[in-house]
Amino acid sequence: MTEIRREVLTLPGAPTGPANPLPPLRPLDETHELDERTRAGLPLDMARQVGYRPLRSVLPERIRDGYGRARAPLDLDAIVIENERLRVTVLPGLGGRVVSLFHKPSERELLYRNPVFQPANFALNGAWFSGGIEWNIGATGHTTLSCAPLHAARVTAPDGGEMLRMWEWERLRDLPFQVDLWLPADSDFLYVGVRVRNPHEKPAPVYWWSNIAVPEDRRVVVPADEAWHFGYERTLRTVPVPDHGGVDRTRPLNSTYPADYFYEVPDGRRRWIAALDDTGHGLVQTSTDLLRGRKLFVWGSGPGGRRWQEWLTEPGTGGYAEIQAGLARTQLEHVRLEAEGEFSWLEAYGPLSTSREAAGTAWGAVTDEVERRLAQALPRADVDAAHEAWRTGCADAEPGERLAVGSGWGALELRRTGWKLPGTPFDESTLGEAQAPWRELLDSGDFPEQRRVGPPGPTLVAPAWRDMLETAPARPLTEYHLGVAQWHAGDRAQAERSWERALELAPSAWPLLRCMAVADEAGGHPERAADRYAAAFDDLCAERRHDGEMWVAATAALGREAVAALLAVGRAQTARSVWDRLHASTRAQGRFRLIEAQLLAAEGDMAGARAAFDAGFEVADLREGAESIGELWETVAPGEPLPARHDFRMRPEA
């Protein structure tokens, strides 16, 4: 019998820390963009989906950048699903990540299991961690739910046993989704039923990729002879599989630089991807046909890729690659989901073994053998039948015992709309402090002013909420939130007017001045932006009441932006005055040690800046593809090679 139980997983880890209290008004930092020339050469359906409502902002989410690099034993709530063959460990509080898939008969871990929990800046909104199987929904990139809790409960599975259901409200696209995991009796495969629903009256763009981390000393096998390659040059082009440029690219360590390979699985061919070691053993993932895309991501063998691997785990523990499955051919695309429609599919994960000889044979022979072995272990018809049984008999089933609690945002949306979503109840009991003022706006038409001094809470930006803000009494906090919502909608002039009106009566000026400073930067007025940042930081320092977490986070976030804006216009002295008023604990962080080195260089103290490098620092939230450390090094130590500990470069030197 399948058993579902709670456990605690203890790992060396760094807490995710508080969210950034400043609304993310700047455009999304997106590396997966194509120029018009590249898009013109794509197949028509791909080009259409690449251009279909790409995400420009992570609002209404907040940036999660409050983590560091200091690790200590960390207790994580886990749910274990186990039968006679498999033991599956899930973290509902961290996006529902499957961190372990252990095959008991062979005593093999089928996934790359990270021995630490180390957040890094890879999710759309910041904090993310590597390893296991993650469920990416929303838009191109790692989901904003990477380090967020999901609702979880027991549900009856199609075979009458127990199933784990996880669900949440994805806020970038305002769509509810569910992930159901179960182990049929005596099965070697984990079954995963996924459903994404669009309860709105208009079509919605949908993005889904299931990302599976596997040890990188594997060969990735997939039924395809060509792939779309996306690398550091940010172009999408077809390449042959497995050999490209005289190298077998299905072996992750054969590539030097990070790269994506989106495989062209022919129509009608069974959808699967496997990662096998040199003995022919490993993991296979397969699905019903709706989940059409398959992908390999490699870090590569170059110094930047190796440094990232160390950064995300522990040196000496082995690296990983990702095999992935998605709704579209590439991750640059978003798929149209019609109004009041849904997407659903079934995935299966389990062990697969081929003959040792197959690992060295021709590509066609390898794919044929893997497909034959997969058909023996789990026939395609069985996957289709399991999906139908789950979709018609279980997907709408009312959850039983609650095992974990997610956010209250889904409950707020259901309160606003009255929608009925069988199978995924968003109970009003989950409404919390973050939702309280929005619930009052919904019920009374009036957005309440804050009861105590502090950073404003998160802003809802969907059209229905923006309309309510526009008709609410025009008090300062209402105007602040209205401006954020207008900015998100692209109405920047109106946003600035809303913030200006609020500033006339607001007891707290710094949140508004900061918003206006961002608007000045976007409008090409850096000097005015610097003035407003300086004034905002002065106001915040005069207002902060204590050195609690909330105020330290606000001071760090605003100070970081203010220093950058001031240095951009050559005002190092004013930037220094901001730096001096940061909390000592903030100045000691690696990300702020880099800022100090930039400040010293701007002041002409190259020896001091070099000393900061020599003393060593780690920028915990360094963004994938960021080159700021290398650029500063060129200024501080021209001609000297970049120290290996700072080499995160993902492309060849120019």
XYZ file of C-alpha atoms in Angstrom:
654
model
C 0.000 0.000 0.000
C 1.150 3.536 -0.746
C 1.851 5.592 2.358
C 1.871 9.381 2.676
C 3.416 10.852 5.798
C 4.936 14.031 7.135
C 8.632 14.215 7.937
C 11.249 16.870 8.649
C 14.222 17.109 6.301
C 17.264 18.712 7.915
C 19.911 20.170 5.603
C 22.725 22.686 5.902
C 20.918 25.735 4.582
C 20.595 29.497 4.372
C 17.165 30.900 5.298
C 15.353 32.722 2.494
C 15.002 35.807 4.699
C 12.526 38.671 4.255
C 11.181 39.756 0.877
C 12.351 43.047 -0.589
C 9.770 45.667 0.559
C 10.158 47.811 -2.601
C 7.745 47.066 -5.452
C 9.610 45.703 -8.520
C 8.883 48.514 -10.973
C 11.793 47.908 -13.325
C 11.405 45.676 -16.378
C 11.927 41.980 -15.888
C 15.568 40.938 -16.102
C 14.994 38.425 -18.893
C 17.815 36.775 -20.798
C 15.582 34.689 -23.073
C 14.775 37.344 -25.660
C 15.123 37.204 -29.438
C 15.700 39.978 -31.923
C 13.317 40.517 -34.835
C 15.691 38.937 -37.333
C 15.830 35.683 -35.361
C 12.067 35.636 -34.839
C 11.472 36.123 -38.553
C 13.247 32.833 -39.263
C 11.193 30.728 -36.865
C 8.282 28.445 -37.788
C 5.058 30.445 -37.758
C 3.527 28.726 -34.725
C 6.720 29.159 -32.708
C 7.098 32.811 -33.693
C 3.487 33.472 -32.722
C 3.952 31.885 -29.303
C 7.292 33.635 -28.718
C 5.476 36.935 -29.234
C 2.363 36.001 -27.241
C 2.174 38.270 -24.193
C 5.710 37.859 -22.830
C 6.061 38.908 -19.221
C 7.447 42.400 -18.575
C 7.204 42.602 -14.772
C 7.033 40.326 -11.746
C 4.356 42.454 -10.088
C 2.319 41.721 -7.999
C 5.064 39.512 -6.539
C 7.902 40.872 -4.464
C 11.595 40.203 -5.015
C 12.992 37.611 -2.611
C 16.591 38.689 -1.951
C 16.861 38.472 1.826
C 19.042 35.352 1.905
C 22.769 35.026 2.440
C 25.487 32.418 2.113
C 25.916 31.433 5.784
C 24.489 27.945 6.241
C 23.417 26.176 9.423
C 21.177 23.128 10.053
C 17.768 24.010 8.632
C 14.575 22.013 9.260
C 12.313 21.766 6.212
C 8.788 20.354 6.331
C 8.620 17.356 3.996
C 5.979 14.938 2.775
C 7.051 11.397 1.882
C 5.121 9.235 -0.588
C 6.237 5.604 -0.480
C 5.331 2.202 -1.870
C 7.284 -1.051 -2.099
C 9.385 0.288 -4.985
C 9.839 4.053 -4.628
C 10.272 6.653 -1.916
C 9.464 10.221 -2.956
C 10.331 13.249 -0.798
C 8.460 16.502 -1.450
C 8.900 19.988 0.043
C 5.457 21.685 -0.043
C 6.861 24.837 1.561
C 9.348 25.295 -1.288
C 7.234 25.212 -4.419
C 6.320 21.544 -4.026
C 9.835 20.509 -5.089
C 10.439 16.747 -5.328
C 13.929 16.606 -3.798
C 14.376 12.846 -3.872
C 13.127 9.944 -5.994
C 14.697 6.839 -4.511
C 14.318 3.454 -6.209
C 14.458 0.886 -3.417
C 15.134 -2.362 -5.360
C 18.258 -0.897 -7.021
C 19.132 1.378 -4.080
C 19.567 4.260 -6.540
C 18.704 7.939 -6.192
C 17.234 8.788 -9.600
C 17.575 12.567 -9.300
C 20.373 14.961 -8.515
C 19.799 15.485 -4.803
C 21.351 18.687 -3.527
C 23.049 18.082 -0.137
C 22.406 21.716 0.882
C 19.656 24.311 0.642
C 21.275 27.398 -0.878
C 18.999 30.070 -2.346
C 20.350 31.888 -5.384
C 19.039 34.543 -7.759
C 17.573 32.377 -10.521
C 13.795 32.606 -10.073
C 11.816 35.324 -11.800
C 11.591 37.032 -8.412
C 14.924 35.982 -6.954
C 15.288 33.088 -4.529
C 15.590 29.626 -6.097
C 17.572 26.491 -5.320
C 18.913 23.630 -7.402
C 18.116 19.925 -7.396
C 15.131 17.606 -7.734
C 11.990 18.164 -9.801
C 10.431 21.631 -9.888
C 7.126 22.769 -11.335
C 7.601 25.977 -13.328
C 4.473 27.952 -14.140
C 3.949 31.610 -15.036
C 6.448 32.856 -17.595
C 9.842 32.090 -19.107
C 12.149 31.258 -16.215
C 11.990 29.646 -12.802
C 8.634 30.233 -11.119
C 8.081 32.892 -8.472
C 6.832 30.019 -6.298
C 10.286 28.381 -6.171
C 10.680 29.218 -2.481
C 7.011 29.745 -1.602
C 4.524 27.417 0.127
C 1.829 25.469 -1.714
C -1.393 24.089 -0.303
C -1.201 20.313 0.131
C -3.651 17.590 1.148
C -4.448 13.908 0.871
C -6.753 12.844 -1.964
C -7.928 9.448 -3.160
C -5.880 8.252 -6.137
C -7.318 6.580 -9.260
C -6.375 3.117 -7.937
C -8.110 3.773 -4.606
C -4.913 4.480 -2.709
C -3.650 7.805 -1.421
C -2.490 10.729 -3.525
C -0.770 13.995 -2.612
C -2.372 17.086 -4.090
C -0.592 20.439 -4.135
C -2.191 23.611 -5.483
C -1.803 27.376 -5.563
C -2.809 30.584 -7.288
C -0.082 31.659 -9.728
C -0.134 35.448 -9.484
C 1.794 36.569 -12.577
C -0.948 35.187 -14.826
C -3.716 34.899 -12.194
C -4.247 31.184 -12.843
C -4.924 28.333 -10.385
C -3.064 25.062 -10.857
C -2.704 21.693 -9.171
C -0.078 18.942 -9.093
C -1.238 15.477 -7.992
C 1.417 12.867 -7.141
C 0.754 9.185 -6.544
C 2.441 5.794 -6.627
C 0.246 2.997 -7.957
C 0.649 -0.236 -6.007
C 3.954 -1.994 -6.806
C 4.777 0.650 -9.440
C 8.312 1.719 -10.314
C 6.901 5.023 -11.582
C 5.757 8.183 -9.851
C 2.617 9.486 -11.570
C 2.044 13.238 -11.691
C -1.252 14.707 -12.846
C -1.094 18.434 -13.632
C -3.946 20.815 -14.359
C -3.851 24.542 -15.149
C -7.211 26.336 -15.333
C -8.237 29.684 -16.772
C -11.383 30.858 -14.964
C -11.299 34.261 -16.673
C -13.502 35.503 -19.507
C -10.472 36.101 -21.752
C -7.697 33.807 -23.022
C -4.546 33.618 -20.920
C -0.888 32.862 -21.755
C 0.356 29.689 -20.075
C 3.912 28.568 -19.439
C 4.829 25.209 -17.924
C 8.128 23.345 -17.719
C 8.855 20.475 -15.353
C 12.589 20.733 -14.602
C 14.413 17.590 -13.515
C 17.927 17.828 -12.108
C 20.110 14.791 -12.849
C 23.825 14.134 -12.260
C 25.749 15.697 -15.122
C 27.861 12.585 -15.782
C 24.950 11.145 -17.755
C 24.045 10.861 -21.392
C 20.702 12.442 -22.224
C 18.626 10.390 -24.642
C 15.526 11.736 -26.380
C 13.691 10.687 -29.570
C 14.921 13.596 -31.704
C 17.488 14.197 -34.437
C 17.625 17.975 -34.139
C 17.248 20.638 -31.479
C 16.809 24.377 -31.114
C 19.972 25.709 -29.507
C 19.898 28.793 -27.268
C 23.170 29.969 -25.738
C 25.147 33.010 -24.638
C 24.711 34.680 -28.036
C 20.923 34.773 -27.411
C 19.912 33.351 -30.768
C 17.701 30.366 -31.474
C 18.892 28.052 -34.223
C 18.577 24.395 -35.133
C 21.478 22.007 -34.601
C 21.785 18.258 -35.204
C 21.453 15.720 -32.382
C 23.555 14.208 -30.890
C 26.673 15.640 -32.583
C 27.075 19.357 -33.101
C 30.383 21.000 -33.972
C 32.057 17.605 -33.914
C 31.037 16.996 -30.282
C 28.329 14.793 -28.725
C 26.232 17.440 -26.990
C 23.979 14.904 -25.270
C 26.776 14.522 -22.717
C 26.568 17.689 -20.575
C 30.272 17.965 -19.802
C 31.152 18.034 -23.508
C 29.908 21.635 -23.747
C 32.137 24.448 -22.537
C 29.520 27.118 -21.870
C 25.962 26.987 -20.531
C 23.365 26.218 -23.210
C 19.774 25.112 -23.781
C 18.862 22.385 -26.266
C 15.153 22.247 -27.069
C 14.573 18.960 -28.855
C 12.310 18.554 -31.881
C 10.406 15.385 -31.016
C 8.529 14.427 -34.215
C 4.751 14.613 -34.154
C 3.246 11.256 -33.324
C 6.372 10.049 -31.500
C 6.046 9.166 -27.839
C 7.127 11.996 -25.533
C 10.009 11.028 -23.243
C 13.514 11.972 -22.140
C 16.077 9.912 -20.215
C 19.409 10.465 -18.460
C 21.540 7.316 -18.324
C 24.954 6.560 -16.871
C 27.677 4.621 -18.680
C 26.206 1.317 -17.514
C 22.868 2.162 -19.142
C 20.994 2.890 -15.892
C 19.183 6.083 -14.951
C 15.933 8.049 -14.981
C 13.252 8.346 -17.634
C 10.437 10.888 -17.779
C 7.454 10.443 -20.087
C 4.053 12.089 -20.457
C 0.855 12.339 -22.406
C 1.230 14.213 -25.672
C 0.079 17.666 -24.513
C 3.427 18.135 -22.771
C 5.222 18.207 -26.097
C 8.564 19.914 -25.383
C 11.789 18.288 -24.152
C 14.971 20.100 -23.227
C 18.499 19.692 -21.915
C 20.218 22.484 -19.998
C 23.949 22.216 -19.385
C 26.271 24.332 -17.276
C 29.234 23.117 -19.290
C 32.826 22.429 -18.353
C 34.133 26.012 -18.544
C 35.273 27.957 -15.456
C 32.050 29.988 -15.206
C 29.816 26.915 -15.329
C 31.962 25.109 -12.761
C 31.827 28.135 -10.474
C 28.040 28.263 -10.700
C 27.855 24.563 -9.842
C 29.934 25.140 -6.710
C 27.847 28.205 -5.869
C 24.564 26.281 -5.913
C 25.748 23.318 -3.861
C 28.956 22.159 -2.148
C 32.350 21.931 -3.882
C 33.272 18.331 -4.541
C 29.729 16.966 -4.472
C 29.265 16.637 -8.239
C 27.386 18.831 -10.665
C 24.034 18.504 -12.362
C 22.253 19.071 -15.641
C 18.537 19.561 -16.222
C 16.257 17.497 -18.400
C 12.922 19.194 -18.853
C 9.429 18.813 -20.289
C 7.112 21.655 -21.312
C 3.936 22.719 -23.068
C 5.759 24.334 -26.000
C 8.810 23.422 -28.056
C 10.942 26.083 -26.357
C 10.870 28.071 -23.143
C 10.625 31.323 -25.051
C 7.003 30.561 -25.907
C 3.707 30.967 -24.084
C 0.654 28.913 -25.041
C -2.840 30.348 -25.345
C -5.400 28.873 -22.947
C -8.929 29.785 -23.899
C -11.369 31.462 -21.529
C -12.815 29.074 -18.935
C -10.616 26.320 -20.361
C -7.990 24.050 -18.871
C -4.832 22.157 -19.747
C -4.214 18.783 -18.133
C -1.664 16.056 -18.661
C 0.043 13.186 -16.897
C 3.771 12.705 -16.336
C 5.578 9.591 -15.112
C 9.062 9.355 -13.576
C 10.937 6.145 -12.927
C 14.065 4.029 -13.413
C 15.173 2.750 -16.780
C 17.907 0.299 -17.704
C 19.387 -0.537 -21.081
C 22.255 -2.798 -22.039
C 25.731 -1.452 -21.397
C 26.478 -1.882 -25.097
C 23.633 0.455 -26.071
C 25.420 3.402 -24.494
C 28.073 3.303 -27.212
C 25.975 2.476 -30.266
C 24.632 4.774 -32.971
C 22.105 7.410 -31.918
C 19.146 5.780 -33.634
C 19.886 2.447 -32.006
C 20.174 4.075 -28.579
C 16.834 5.897 -28.860
C 15.139 2.764 -30.218
C 16.371 0.641 -27.323
C 15.378 3.200 -24.701
C 11.923 3.493 -26.256
C 11.570 -0.291 -26.355
C 12.611 -0.639 -22.722
C 10.241 2.160 -21.744
C 7.393 0.447 -23.588
C 8.082 -2.730 -21.602
C 8.258 -0.914 -18.280
C 5.367 1.515 -18.881
C 3.367 1.218 -22.106
C 2.236 4.442 -23.719
C -1.394 3.270 -23.566
C -1.110 2.860 -19.785
C -0.004 6.476 -19.399
C -2.940 7.692 -21.502
C -5.356 5.504 -19.536
C -3.984 6.724 -16.199
C -4.433 10.321 -17.310
C -8.037 9.707 -18.326
C -8.822 7.915 -15.062
C -7.270 10.733 -13.032
C -8.843 13.549 -15.036
C -12.377 12.128 -15.005
C -12.391 10.497 -11.589
C -9.981 12.316 -9.301
C -8.933 15.772 -10.491
C -12.070 17.393 -9.056
C -12.106 15.316 -5.859
C -12.358 17.309 -2.657
C -9.059 17.259 -0.746
C -9.033 15.479 2.591
C -6.581 16.020 5.434
C -4.603 19.203 4.909
C -0.861 18.628 5.020
C 0.422 22.138 4.237
C -0.954 25.655 3.751
C -0.066 28.037 0.931
C -0.948 31.693 0.494
C -4.255 33.507 0.911
C -4.222 35.125 -2.546
C -6.372 32.430 -4.122
C -8.975 32.809 -1.385
C -9.058 36.553 -2.025
C -9.632 36.026 -5.771
C -12.445 33.566 -5.131
C -14.013 36.003 -2.692
C -13.863 38.670 -5.392
C -15.209 36.538 -8.243
C -17.296 33.780 -6.688
C -15.599 31.231 -8.947
C -15.983 27.553 -8.115
C -12.854 25.477 -8.626
C -13.583 21.843 -7.729
C -10.545 20.064 -6.395
C -8.619 23.179 -5.382
C -10.396 24.926 -2.521
C -8.886 28.232 -1.504
C -10.386 28.479 1.961
C -11.127 31.865 3.498
C -9.276 30.687 6.586
C -6.053 31.196 4.595
C -6.637 34.947 4.276
C -3.928 36.687 6.275
C -2.322 40.013 7.048
C -1.142 40.609 3.468
C -4.671 40.197 2.119
C -6.450 42.143 4.893
C -6.423 45.659 3.338
C -7.451 44.267 -0.056
C -10.302 42.371 1.516
C -11.448 45.635 3.100
C -11.234 47.388 -0.271
C -13.309 44.605 -1.809
C -15.932 44.645 0.937
C -16.195 48.390 1.600
C -14.703 50.141 -1.419
C -12.213 51.883 0.844
C -8.506 51.017 1.132
C -7.404 51.445 4.773
C -4.443 53.547 5.773
C -1.690 51.717 7.657
C -2.146 51.444 11.398
C 1.573 51.704 12.106
C 4.479 53.321 10.337
C 6.345 51.015 7.978
C 6.852 50.051 4.338
C 3.625 49.697 2.356
C 2.440 46.150 1.795
C 2.267 44.419 -1.599
C 0.178 45.887 -4.420
C -2.414 44.027 -6.484
C -2.189 45.147 -10.102
C -4.819 43.164 -12.028
C -7.387 45.345 -13.868
C -10.231 44.562 -11.450
C -8.188 45.684 -8.456
C -6.901 48.741 -10.294
C -10.494 49.735 -11.035
C -11.370 49.454 -7.340
C -8.404 51.629 -6.387
C -9.471 54.254 -8.912
C -12.921 54.563 -7.337
C -11.759 54.365 -3.697
C -11.341 57.547 -1.612
C -8.106 59.192 -2.749
C -5.994 58.911 0.370
C -2.164 58.683 0.230
C -1.786 54.904 0.560
C -4.548 54.313 -1.976
C -2.829 56.666 -4.425
C 0.486 54.904 -3.824
C -0.993 51.495 -4.700
C -2.951 52.963 -7.612
C 0.270 54.405 -9.020
C 1.989 51.011 -8.826
C -0.957 49.362 -10.593
C -1.010 52.073 -13.277
C 2.733 51.722 -13.785
C 2.305 47.973 -14.257
C -0.421 48.634 -16.836
C 1.945 50.879 -18.814
C 0.186 54.125 -17.918
C 3.283 55.815 -16.563
C 2.069 59.390 -16.735
C -0.988 58.553 -14.638
C 1.184 56.605 -12.199
C 3.412 59.614 -11.632
C 0.383 61.851 -11.103
C -1.001 59.413 -8.525
C 2.305 59.390 -6.635
C 2.566 63.183 -6.793
C -0.948 63.559 -5.345
C -0.118 61.115 -2.567
C 3.102 62.951 -1.731
C 1.206 66.112 -0.828
C -0.453 64.480 2.209
C 1.515 61.292 2.868
C 2.915 60.903 6.394
C 5.631 58.718 4.864
C 7.325 60.189 1.801
C 10.119 57.733 1.023
C 8.040 54.985 -0.679
C 6.586 57.577 -3.069
C 9.896 59.336 -3.698
C 11.480 55.995 -4.540
C 8.710 55.184 -7.047
C 9.158 58.597 -8.634
C 12.925 58.075 -8.779
C 12.428 54.841 -10.725
C 10.092 56.738 -13.064
C 12.769 59.421 -13.544
C 15.351 56.782 -14.449
C 12.977 55.173 -16.929
C 12.228 58.584 -18.417
C 15.874 59.459 -18.968
C 16.292 61.886 -16.051
C 19.154 60.391 -13.984
C 20.022 63.594 -12.096
C 16.450 64.048 -10.901
C 16.310 60.365 -10.021
C 19.445 60.756 -7.911
C 17.928 63.752 -6.106
C 14.788 61.820 -5.286
C 16.713 58.768 -4.141
C 18.780 60.922 -1.792
C 15.637 62.562 -0.415
C 13.895 59.194 -0.063
C 16.791 57.745 1.915
C 16.923 60.811 4.166
C 13.197 60.441 4.856
C 13.497 56.725 5.568
C 16.331 57.283 8.046
C 14.288 59.950 9.825
C 11.253 57.660 9.968
C 12.666 54.250 10.925
C 11.746 53.389 14.480
C 14.111 50.526 15.367
C 16.551 48.010 13.950
C 14.046 45.219 13.460
C 13.990 43.015 10.358
C 11.425 45.140 8.518
C 13.388 48.379 8.819
C 16.768 46.775 8.138
C 15.374 45.211 4.942
C 13.838 48.507 3.801
C 17.009 50.481 4.529
C 19.165 47.919 2.690
C 16.886 47.788 -0.368
C 16.517 51.559 -0.719
C 20.161 52.235 0.113
C 21.337 49.797 -2.522
C 19.290 51.514 -5.234
C 20.198 54.991 -4.018
C 23.949 54.360 -4.100
C 23.701 52.985 -7.640
C 21.676 55.992 -8.838
C 24.029 58.473 -7.212
C 27.175 56.812 -8.581
C 25.584 56.771 -12.039
C 25.681 60.578 -12.068
C 29.068 60.915 -10.383
C 27.873 61.911 -6.916
C 30.187 59.730 -4.872
C 30.112 61.974 -1.798
C 26.329 61.731 -1.443
C 26.506 57.992 -2.145
C 29.023 57.708 0.704
C 26.576 59.432 3.061
C 23.975 56.793 2.170
C 26.497 54.013 2.714
C 27.467 55.350 6.141
C 23.839 55.165 7.352
C 23.296 51.534 6.395
C 23.166 49.084 9.277
C 26.486 47.465 10.142
C 25.000 44.019 9.473
C 23.967 45.210 6.009
C 27.401 46.626 5.152
C 28.978 43.293 6.109
C 26.980 41.366 3.502
C 28.787 40.300 0.355
C 26.453 42.167 -1.975
C 27.224 45.375 -0.079
C 30.962 44.668 0.033
C 30.802 44.779 -3.777
C 28.918 48.090 -3.558
C 31.617 49.406 -1.211
C 34.295 48.433 -3.739
C 32.345 50.292 -6.443
C 32.065 53.311 -4.160
C 35.788 53.262 -3.361
C 36.619 53.064 -7.065
C 34.305 56.008 -7.761
C 36.123 57.979 -5.051
C 39.433 57.204 -6.767
C 40.637 54.840 -4.052
C 41.683 51.942 -6.290
C 43.869 50.453 -3.574
C 40.903 50.338 -1.221
C 38.722 48.773 -3.900
C 41.401 46.187 -4.618
C 41.665 45.478 -0.903
C 37.938 44.684 -0.833
C 38.540 42.058 -3.517
C 41.558 40.684 -1.700
C 39.572 40.406 1.544
C 36.991 38.367 -0.319
C 33.218 38.661 -0.620
C 30.316 36.591 -1.916
C 27.388 38.358 -3.584
C 24.590 36.051 -2.466
C 22.039 37.289 -5.016
C 24.337 37.486 -8.030
C 22.089 37.197 -11.092
C 22.625 34.511 -13.699
C 24.589 36.109 -16.522
C 25.559 39.187 -14.482
C 29.028 40.554 -15.230
C 29.249 43.430 -12.752
C 32.020 41.819 -10.704
C 34.210 41.260 -13.750
C 33.590 44.783 -15.026
C 34.634 46.309 -11.695
C 37.716 44.073 -11.585
C 38.795 45.429 -14.970
C 38.662 48.927 -13.487
C 40.413 48.012 -10.239
C 43.041 45.620 -11.641
C 43.324 46.241 -15.403
C 45.023 43.428 -17.279
C 44.990 40.993 -14.369
C 42.994 37.767 -14.716
C 39.706 37.671 -12.845
C 40.107 35.574 -9.671
C 38.470 32.166 -10.045
C 36.142 32.725 -7.092
C 34.593 35.673 -8.956
C 34.449 34.044 -12.401
C 30.753 33.462 -13.137
C 31.017 34.308 -16.834
C 28.660 32.324 -19.035
C 30.203 33.212 -22.392
C 33.631 33.511 -24.008
C 35.587 36.688 -23.423
C 34.925 39.281 -26.104
